[in-house]
PDB file of C-alpha atoms in Angstrom:
ATOM      1  CA  MET D1333       0.025   0.085  -0.014  1.00 29.00           C
ATOM      2  CA  ILE D1334       1.392   3.478  -1.017  1.00 30.00           C
ATOM      3  CA  ARG D1335       1.202   6.083   1.748  1.00 34.00           C
ATOM      4  CA  LEU D1336       1.672   9.690   1.014  1.00 34.00           C
ATOM      5  CA  ARG D1337       1.648  11.085   4.574  1.00 35.00           C
ATOM      6  CA  TYR D1338       5.201  11.652   5.042  1.00 34.00           C
ATOM      7  CA  HIS D1339       5.368  14.051   2.257  1.00 39.00           C
ATOM      8  CA  SER D1340       3.974  17.016   4.078  1.00 46.00           C
ATOM      9  CA  GLY D1341       5.531  15.761   7.187  1.00 50.00           C
ATOM     10  CA  TRP D1342       9.196  16.702   6.307  1.00 44.00           C
ATOM     11  CA  LEU D1343       8.445  20.100   4.700  1.00 47.00           C
ATOM     12  CA  LEU D1344       8.910  18.287   7.626  1.00 38.00           C
ATOM     13  CA  GLY D1345      10.646  18.399  10.917  1.00 30.00           C
ATOM     14  CA  ILE D1346      16.418  20.545  12.961  1.00 23.00           C
ATOM     15  CA  THR D1347      23.518  20.284  16.216  1.00 22.00           C
ATOM     16  CA  ALA D1348      22.552  23.189  18.226  1.00 25.00           C
ATOM     17  CA  LEU D1349      19.056  23.077  19.880  1.00 25.00           C
ATOM     18  CA  PHE D1350      17.486  26.513  19.798  1.00 27.00           C
ATOM     19  CA  CYS D1351      14.644  27.318  22.179  1.00 29.00           C
ATOM     20  CA  CYS D1352      12.820  30.782  21.567  1.00 32.00           C
ATOM     21  CA  MET D1353      15.330  32.168  19.224  1.00 35.00           C
ATOM     22  CA  PRO D1354      15.226  35.875  18.424  1.00 38.00           C
ATOM     23  CA  LEU D1355      14.416  36.650  14.816  1.00 41.00           C
ATOM     24  CA  ASN D1356      15.988  39.682  13.457  1.00 43.00           C
ATOM     25  CA  ALA D1357      14.510  42.713  11.619  1.00 38.00           C
ATOM     26  CA  ASP D1358      15.446  41.061   8.230  1.00 47.00           C
ATOM     27  CA  THR D1359      13.386  37.838   8.638  1.00 50.00           C
ATOM     28  CA  GLU D1360      10.363  39.294  10.846  1.00 55.00           C
ATOM     29  CA  GLY D1361       8.462  40.102   7.586  1.00 72.00           C
ATOM     30  CA  LEU D1362       9.562  36.859   5.688  1.00 86.00           C
ATOM     31  CA  LEU D1363       6.378  34.807   6.536  1.00 89.00           C
ATOM     32  CA  LYS D1364       3.530  36.017   4.431  1.00 91.00           C
ATOM     33  CA  PRO D1365       0.211  34.336   3.565  1.00 95.00           C
ATOM     34  CA  PHE D1366       0.582  32.098   0.520  1.00 95.00           C
ATOM     35  CA  SER D1367      -0.935  28.976  -1.095  1.00 96.00           C
ATOM     36  CA  ALA D1368       1.185  26.551  -3.111  1.00 96.00           C
ATOM     37  CA  THR D1369       0.676  23.259  -4.920  1.00 96.00           C
ATOM     38  CA  PHE D1370       3.162  20.565  -5.453  1.00 95.00           C
ATOM     39  CA  SER D1371       3.123  17.525  -7.499  1.00 93.00           C
ATOM     40  CA  VAL D1372       4.221  14.153  -5.929  1.00 90.00           C
ATOM     41  CA  LYS D1373       5.947  11.307  -8.023  1.00 89.00           C
ATOM     42  CA  ARG D1374       7.686   7.868  -7.350  1.00 87.00           C
ATOM     43  CA  ASN D1375      10.290   7.739 -10.034  1.00 85.00           C
ATOM     44  CA  VAL D1376       8.115   8.929 -13.106  1.00 83.00           C
ATOM     45  CA  ILE D1377       5.000   7.729 -11.722  1.00 86.00           C
ATOM     46  CA  PRO D1378       2.374  10.339 -10.389  1.00 85.00           C
ATOM     47  CA  LEU D1379       1.322   9.682  -7.010  1.00 86.00           C
ATOM     48  CA  GLY D1380      -0.752  12.819  -6.090  1.00 89.00           C
ATOM     49  CA  GLU D1381      -0.665  16.478  -5.038  1.00 92.00           C
ATOM     50  CA  LEU D1382       0.116  18.483  -2.001  1.00 94.00           C
ATOM     51  CA  MET D1383      -1.695  21.750  -1.266  1.00 96.00           C
ATOM     52  CA  LEU D1384      -0.278  24.027   1.423  1.00 96.00           C
ATOM     53  CA  GLU D1385      -1.972  27.320   2.681  1.00 97.00           C
ATOM     54  CA  PHE D1386      -0.549  29.658   5.224  1.00 97.00           C
ATOM     55  CA  SER D1387      -2.492  32.683   6.716  1.00 96.00           C
ATOM     56  CA  LEU D1388      -1.435  35.229   9.080  1.00 94.00           C
ATOM     57  CA  ASN D1389      -3.460  38.173  10.864  1.00 94.00           C
ATOM     58  CA  GLU D1390      -2.461  41.332  12.220  1.00 91.00           C
ATOM     59  CA  LYS D1391      -2.285  39.769  15.569  1.00 93.00           C
ATOM     60  CA  GLY D1392       0.408  37.391  14.613  1.00 93.00           C
ATOM     61  CA  GLU D1393      -2.031  34.439  14.653  1.00 96.00           C
ATOM     62  CA  TYR D1394      -1.343  31.809  12.017  1.00 97.00           C
ATOM     63  CA  HIS D1395      -3.193  28.891  10.378  1.00 98.00           C
ATOM     64  CA  TYR D1396      -1.187  26.482   8.250  1.00 98.00           C
ATOM     65  CA  ASN D1397      -2.955  23.790   6.451  1.00 97.00           C
ATOM     66  CA  ALA D1398      -1.260  20.657   4.323  1.00 96.00           C
ATOM     67  CA  HIS D1399      -3.652  18.690   2.227  1.00 94.00           C
ATOM     68  CA  THR D1400      -2.437  15.495   0.444  1.00 91.00           C
ATOM     69  CA  LEU D1401      -4.552  14.264  -2.291  1.00 88.00           C
ATOM     70  CA  PRO D1402      -3.884  10.884  -3.875  1.00 83.00           C
ATOM     71  CA  GLY D1403      -3.778  10.900  -7.650  1.00 73.00           C
ATOM     72  CA  MET D1404      -5.711   8.318  -9.960  1.00 54.00           C
ATOM     73  CA  LEU D1405      -2.727   5.932 -10.142  1.00 50.00           C
ATOM     74  CA  ALA D1406      -1.975   6.301  -6.268  1.00 50.00           C
ATOM     75  CA  GLY D1407      -5.827   5.761  -5.668  1.00 46.00           C
ATOM     76  CA  TRP D1408      -5.698   2.106  -7.392  1.00 44.00           C
ATOM     77  CA  PHE D1409      -3.326   1.330  -4.532  1.00 46.00           C
ATOM     78  CA  SER D1410      -5.513   2.794  -1.691  1.00 45.00           C
ATOM     79  CA  ALA D1411      -3.449   5.721  -0.909  1.00 59.00           C
ATOM     80  CA  ASP D1412      -5.140   7.970   1.557  1.00 76.00           C
ATOM     81  CA  GLU D1413      -6.126  11.695   1.469  1.00 88.00           C
ATOM     82  CA  ILE D1414      -4.353  13.384   4.588  1.00 92.00           C
ATOM     83  CA  ILE D1415      -5.018  16.768   6.089  1.00 94.00           C
ATOM     84  CA  GLU D1416      -2.804  18.463   8.592  1.00 96.00           C
ATOM     85  CA  VAL D1417      -3.461  21.656  10.310  1.00 98.00           C
ATOM     86  CA  SER D1418      -1.191  23.906  12.646  1.00 98.00           C
ATOM     87  CA  GLN D1419      -2.587  27.022  14.488  1.00 98.00           C
ATOM     88  CA  GLY D1420      -0.430  29.220  16.639  1.00 97.00           C
ATOM     89  CA  ARG D1421       1.119  32.516  17.061  1.00 96.00           C
ATOM     90  CA  LEU D1422       4.128  34.237  15.460  1.00 91.00           C
ATOM     91  CA  THR D1423       5.684  36.668  17.800  1.00 81.00           C
ATOM     92  CA  GLY D1424       8.705  39.014  17.386  1.00 71.00           C
ATOM     93  CA  ASP D1425      11.063  36.270  18.710  1.00 62.00           C
ATOM     94  CA  ALA D1426       9.349  32.952  18.226  1.00 83.00           C
ATOM     95  CA  ILE D1427       6.769  30.847  16.482  1.00 94.00           C
ATOM     96  CA  GLN D1428       4.631  29.272  19.223  1.00 96.00           C
ATOM     97  CA  PRO D1429       2.119  26.435  17.993  1.00 97.00           C
ATOM     98  CA  ILE D1430      -1.097  26.305  20.008  1.00 98.00           C
ATOM     99  CA  SER D1431      -2.695  23.142  18.315  1.00 98.00           C
ATOM    100  CA  TYR D1432      -2.003  20.637  15.537  1.00 97.00           C
ATOM    101  CA  THR D1433      -4.300  18.013  14.088  1.00 96.00           C
ATOM    102  CA  TYR D1434      -3.698  15.159  11.696  1.00 95.00           C
ATOM    103  CA  LYS D1435      -6.482  13.387   9.920  1.00 93.00           C
ATOM    104  CA  ASP D1436      -6.468  10.353   7.431  1.00 90.00           C
ATOM    105  CA  LEU D1437      -9.741  10.568   5.746  1.00 86.00           C
ATOM    106  CA  GLY D1438      -9.463   6.964   4.682  1.00 79.00           C
ATOM    107  CA  ASN D1439      -8.965   5.565   8.223  1.00 80.00           C
ATOM    108  CA  GLU D1440     -11.179   7.047  11.047  1.00 74.00           C
ATOM    109  CA  ASN D1441      -8.500   5.612  13.693  1.00 75.00           C
ATOM    110  CA  GLU D1442      -5.822   7.625  11.973  1.00 82.00           C
ATOM    111  CA  ARG D1443      -6.491  10.916  13.755  1.00 90.00           C
ATOM    112  CA  THR D1444      -4.131  12.765  15.973  1.00 93.00           C
ATOM    113  CA  GLU D1445      -4.833  16.133  18.072  1.00 96.00           C
ATOM    114  CA  LEU D1446      -2.144  18.038  19.883  1.00 97.00           C
ATOM    115  CA  VAL D1447      -2.868  21.079  22.312  1.00 97.00           C
ATOM    116  CA  PHE D1448      -0.016  22.944  23.593  1.00 97.00           C
ATOM    117  CA  ASP D1449      -0.311  24.481  27.147  1.00 97.00           C
ATOM    118  CA  TRP D1450       2.605  27.038  27.418  1.00 96.00           C
ATOM    119  CA  GLN D1451       1.689  28.077  30.880  1.00 96.00           C
ATOM    120  CA  ALA D1452       2.191  24.491  32.123  1.00 97.00           C
ATOM    121  CA  ASP D1453       4.963  23.624  29.646  1.00 96.00           C
ATOM    122  CA  LYS D1454       3.049  20.707  28.427  1.00 96.00           C
ATOM    123  CA  VAL D1455       1.444  19.195  25.300  1.00 97.00           C
ATOM    124  CA  ARG D1456      -1.696  17.058  25.395  1.00 96.00           C
ATOM    125  CA  THR D1457      -1.955  14.406  22.647  1.00 95.00           C
ATOM    126  CA  THR D1458      -5.139  12.589  21.667  1.00 94.00           C
ATOM    127  CA  SER D1459      -4.916   9.546  19.506  1.00 92.00           C
ATOM    128  CA  GLY D1460      -6.832   6.538  18.835  1.00 87.00           C
ATOM    129  CA  GLY D1461      -9.198   7.580  21.670  1.00 88.00           C
ATOM    130  CA  VAL D1462      -6.375   7.608  24.306  1.00 93.00           C
ATOM    131  CA  THR D1463      -5.278  11.236  25.849  1.00 95.00           C
ATOM    132  CA  TRP D1464      -2.144  11.905  27.688  1.00 94.00           C
ATOM    133  CA  SER D1465       0.137  14.714  28.506  1.00 95.00           C
ATOM    134  CA  GLN D1466       4.065  15.136  28.627  1.00 95.00           C
ATOM    135  CA  PRO D1467       6.403  18.023  29.312  1.00 96.00           C
ATOM    136  CA  ILE D1468       7.888  20.203  26.709  1.00 96.00           C
ATOM    137  CA  ALA D1469      10.734  22.673  26.613  1.00 95.00           C
ATOM    138  CA  SER D1470      10.308  26.182  25.575  1.00 92.00           C
ATOM    139  CA  GLY D1471      10.246  26.429  21.660  1.00 93.00           C
ATOM    140  CA  THR D1472       9.073  22.828  20.940  1.00 96.00           C
ATOM    141  CA  GLN D1473       7.346  22.822  17.528  1.00 97.00           C
ATOM    142  CA  ASP D1474       4.867  20.621  15.901  1.00 97.00           C
ATOM    143  CA  ARG D1475       5.331  18.911  12.576  1.00 94.00           C
ATOM    144  CA  LEU D1476       4.091  21.846  10.540  1.00 95.00           C
ATOM    145  CA  SER D1477       5.174  24.930  12.592  1.00 96.00           C
ATOM    146  CA  GLN D1478       8.864  23.720  12.258  1.00 94.00           C
ATOM    147  CA  GLN D1479       8.558  24.195   8.630  1.00 93.00           C
ATOM    148  CA  LEU D1480       8.031  27.997   9.167  1.00 94.00           C
ATOM    149  CA  LEU D1481      10.583  28.280  11.587  1.00 94.00           C
ATOM    150  CA  VAL D1482      13.388  26.730   9.384  1.00 95.00           C
ATOM    151  CA  ARG D1483      12.700  29.193   6.765  1.00 95.00           C
ATOM    152  CA  LEU D1484      13.138  31.955   9.230  1.00 93.00           C
ATOM    153  CA  HIS D1485      16.480  30.681  10.437  1.00 94.00           C
ATOM    154  CA  LEU D1486      17.842  29.847   7.015  1.00 95.00           C
ATOM    155  CA  ALA D1487      17.190  33.502   6.284  1.00 94.00           C
ATOM    156  CA  GLU D1488      19.403  34.529   9.199  1.00 93.00           C
ATOM    157  CA  GLY D1489      22.118  32.487   7.569  1.00 95.00           C
ATOM    158  CA  ARG D1490      22.040  29.485  10.044  1.00 95.00           C
ATOM    159  CA  GLU D1491      23.381  26.376   8.411  1.00 96.00           C
ATOM    160  CA  ASP D1492      23.014  23.629  11.098  1.00 96.00           C
ATOM    161  CA  ILE D1493      19.682  23.816  12.980  1.00 95.00           C
ATOM    162  CA  SER D1494      17.812  21.442  15.207  1.00 95.00           C
ATOM    163  CA  TYR D1495      14.266  21.514  16.846  1.00 94.00           C
ATOM    164  CA  GLN D1496      12.347  19.543  19.285  1.00 95.00           C
ATOM    165  CA  VAL D1497       9.033  18.374  17.640  1.00 96.00           C
ATOM    166  CA  ALA D1498       6.135  16.916  19.267  1.00 94.00           C
ATOM    167  CA  ASP D1499       5.559  14.233  16.760  1.00 88.00           C
ATOM    168  CA  GLY D1500       3.401  11.062  17.004  1.00 74.00           C
ATOM    169  CA  GLY D1501       2.913  11.505  20.906  1.00 80.00           C
ATOM    170  CA  LYS D1502       6.624  11.768  21.286  1.00 87.00           C
ATOM    171  CA  ILE D1503       9.145  14.546  21.481  1.00 93.00           C
ATOM    172  CA  LYS D1504      11.809  14.133  18.639  1.00 93.00           C
ATOM    173  CA  ARG D1505      14.598  16.181  17.459  1.00 94.00           C
ATOM    174  CA  TYR D1506      14.790  17.142  13.750  1.00 94.00           C
ATOM    175  CA  ARG D1507      18.063  18.536  12.230  1.00 94.00           C
ATOM    176  CA  PHE D1508      18.440  20.399   8.992  1.00 96.00           C
ATOM    177  CA  LEU D1509      21.906  20.833   7.645  1.00 96.00           C
ATOM    178  CA  VAL D1510      22.853  23.128   4.701  1.00 97.00           C
ATOM    179  CA  GLU D1511      24.838  21.214   2.133  1.00 96.00           C
ATOM    180  CA  GLY D1512      25.399  24.257  -0.368  1.00 96.00           C
ATOM    181  CA  GLU D1513      23.647  26.237  -3.146  1.00 97.00           C
ATOM    182  CA  GLU D1514      22.277  24.683  -6.253  1.00 96.00           C
ATOM    183  CA  GLU D1515      20.363  25.997  -9.221  1.00 96.00           C
ATOM    184  CA  ILE D1516      17.311  23.952 -10.092  1.00 92.00           C
ATOM    185  CA  GLU D1517      14.605  24.011 -12.831  1.00 91.00           C
ATOM    186  CA  THR D1518      11.035  24.973 -11.854  1.00 89.00           C
ATOM    187  CA  PRO D1519       7.955  26.192 -13.421  1.00 88.00           C
ATOM    188  CA  PHE D1520       9.230  29.682 -12.795  1.00 85.00           C
ATOM    189  CA  GLY D1521      12.501  29.100 -14.449  1.00 91.00           C
ATOM    190  CA  GLN D1522      15.906  28.424 -13.006  1.00 94.00           C
ATOM    191  CA  ILE D1523      16.190  29.353  -9.283  1.00 95.00           C
ATOM    192  CA  ASN D1524      19.134  29.379  -7.008  1.00 97.00           C
ATOM    193  CA  CYS D1525      18.348  27.430  -4.035  1.00 97.00           C
ATOM    194  CA  LEU D1526      20.017  26.227  -0.628  1.00 98.00           C
ATOM    195  CA  ARG D1527      20.123  22.362  -0.671  1.00 97.00           C
ATOM    196  CA  VAL D1528      19.364  21.123   2.725  1.00 97.00           C
ATOM    197  CA  ARG D1529      19.514  17.550   4.274  1.00 95.00           C
ATOM    198  CA  ARG D1530      16.949  16.734   6.944  1.00 94.00           C
ATOM    199  CA  SER D1531      17.458  13.896   9.662  1.00 93.00           C
ATOM    200  CA  LYS D1532      15.515  12.838  12.530  1.00 89.00           C
ATOM    201  CA  GLU D1533      17.017  11.856  15.934  1.00 83.00           C
ATOM    202  CA  SER D1534      20.461  10.124  15.271  1.00 82.00           C
ATOM    203  CA  ARG D1535      19.435   8.633  12.052  1.00 83.00           C
ATOM    204  CA  LYS D1536      20.881   9.090   8.676  1.00 86.00           C
ATOM    205  CA  PRO D1537      19.499  12.047   6.578  1.00 87.00           C
ATOM    206  CA  ASP D1538      15.988  10.951   4.844  1.00 86.00           C
ATOM    207  CA  TYR D1539      15.027  14.143   3.019  1.00 91.00           C
ATOM    208  CA  THR D1540      16.895  16.512   0.758  1.00 95.00           C
ATOM    209  CA  ILE D1541      15.102  19.877   0.437  1.00 96.00           C
ATOM    210  CA  TRP D1542      15.773  22.904  -1.867  1.00 97.00           C
ATOM    211  CA  PHE D1543      14.752  26.296  -0.464  1.00 97.00           C
ATOM    212  CA  ALA D1544      14.338  29.140  -2.592  1.00 96.00           C
ATOM    213  CA  PRO D1545      15.723  32.579  -1.024  1.00 95.00           C
ATOM    214  CA  SER D1546      14.078  34.612  -3.969  1.00 93.00           C
ATOM    215  CA  LEU D1547      10.682  33.264  -2.678  1.00 93.00           C
ATOM    216  CA  GLY D1548      11.101  33.822   0.986  1.00 93.00           C
ATOM    217  CA  TYR D1549      12.909  30.479   1.545  1.00 95.00           C
ATOM    218  CA  LEU D1550       9.842  28.440   0.659  1.00 95.00           C
ATOM    219  CA  PRO D1551      10.684  24.740  -0.574  1.00 95.00           C
ATOM    220  CA  VAL D1552      10.386  24.182  -4.269  1.00 95.00           C
ATOM    221  CA  GLN D1553      11.545  20.522  -4.385  1.00 95.00           C
ATOM    222  CA  ILE D1554      11.774  17.783  -1.913  1.00 95.00           C
ATOM    223  CA  GLU D1555      13.393  14.401  -2.440  1.00 94.00           C
ATOM    224  CA  ARG D1556      13.457  11.135  -0.605  1.00 91.00           C
ATOM    225  CA  LYS D1557      15.022   7.819  -1.546  1.00 85.00           C
ATOM    226  CA  ARG D1558      13.198   4.804  -0.087  1.00 83.00           C
ATOM    227  CA  SER D1559      13.574   1.043  -0.800  1.00 81.00           C
ATOM    228  CA  GLY D1560      15.599   1.860  -4.019  1.00 82.00           C
ATOM    229  CA  ARG D1561      12.977   4.333  -5.271  1.00 87.00           C
ATOM    230  CA  LEU D1562      13.163   8.106  -5.583  1.00 90.00           C
ATOM    231  CA  TYR D1563      10.131  10.060  -4.235  1.00 91.00           C
ATOM    232  CA  ARG D1564       9.978  13.691  -5.569  1.00 92.00           C
ATOM    233  CA  MET D1565       8.005  16.636  -4.614  1.00 93.00           C
ATOM    234  CA  VAL D1566       8.151  19.641  -7.069  1.00 94.00           C
ATOM    235  CA  VAL D1567       6.435  23.001  -6.623  1.00 95.00           C
ATOM    236  CA  GLU D1568       3.740  23.782  -9.383  1.00 95.00           C
ATOM    237  CA  THR D1569       2.169  26.959  -8.313  1.00 95.00           C
ATOM    238  CA  ILE D1570       2.859  29.809  -5.758  1.00 94.00           C
ATOM    239  CA  ASP D1571       0.249  32.568  -4.896  1.00 93.00           C
ATOM    240  CA  GLN D1572       1.659  34.949  -2.305  1.00 81.00           C
ATOM    241  CA  LYS D1573      -1.014  37.028  -0.553  1.00 75.00           C
ATOM    242  CA  GLU D1574      -1.415  40.038   1.931  1.00 63.00           C
ATOM    243  CA  SER D1575      -1.889  39.460   5.593  1.00 57.00           C
ATOM    244  CA  THR D1576      -5.524  39.308   6.766  1.00 59.00           C
ATOM    245  CA  ASP D1577      -7.138  41.286   9.474  1.00 56.00           C
TER     246      ASP D1577
END
């Protein structure tokens, strides 16, 4: 059975551990509302599409949505439709997630909800009908909010970044390491990108991500090799918008 769920989970997921790291004036305006679509392929076989949408109001409250749609070929193999949502606050010195949900529309049992209690420094997780709490350090992210924070820290010139992430009922560490610069072909032409390798815990890197500085450090291509197959996600459209009230 082909599963697409990990595609949005890199965009997910970073040897120094930063907590509430300050963002300088050059990066505070980097996160602007946008929507984007990505095509997903295994080798040359289309698997589906990922849609991202990020909104931000004047109070600094954000809503980040990732919607993975299996294509026709993937549907033959029972791939599932996945929706992930992160909501929280963007302040002058941190991204603070408030809630995160994961829903597999093809399996009612595959649903996870996280609620962050920053006064108590705990996160409450509900999954499979079971709810539990665990302590978290200041600066802990969810699977989607880390995608926003890594863009800010790349813009600051950081090259070796790690985050604690509440993921699957556990606190895990994700690391992003800049390998260099590379020009890649996109629907918008040749774009100079930072090539970044992502790894989880002490494992070997599992994703290569190309972030485009000219597009606010949005990822424009993500690759993963698994069981001898190359999975590739490539941006198809980007629509950058103004902040909402």
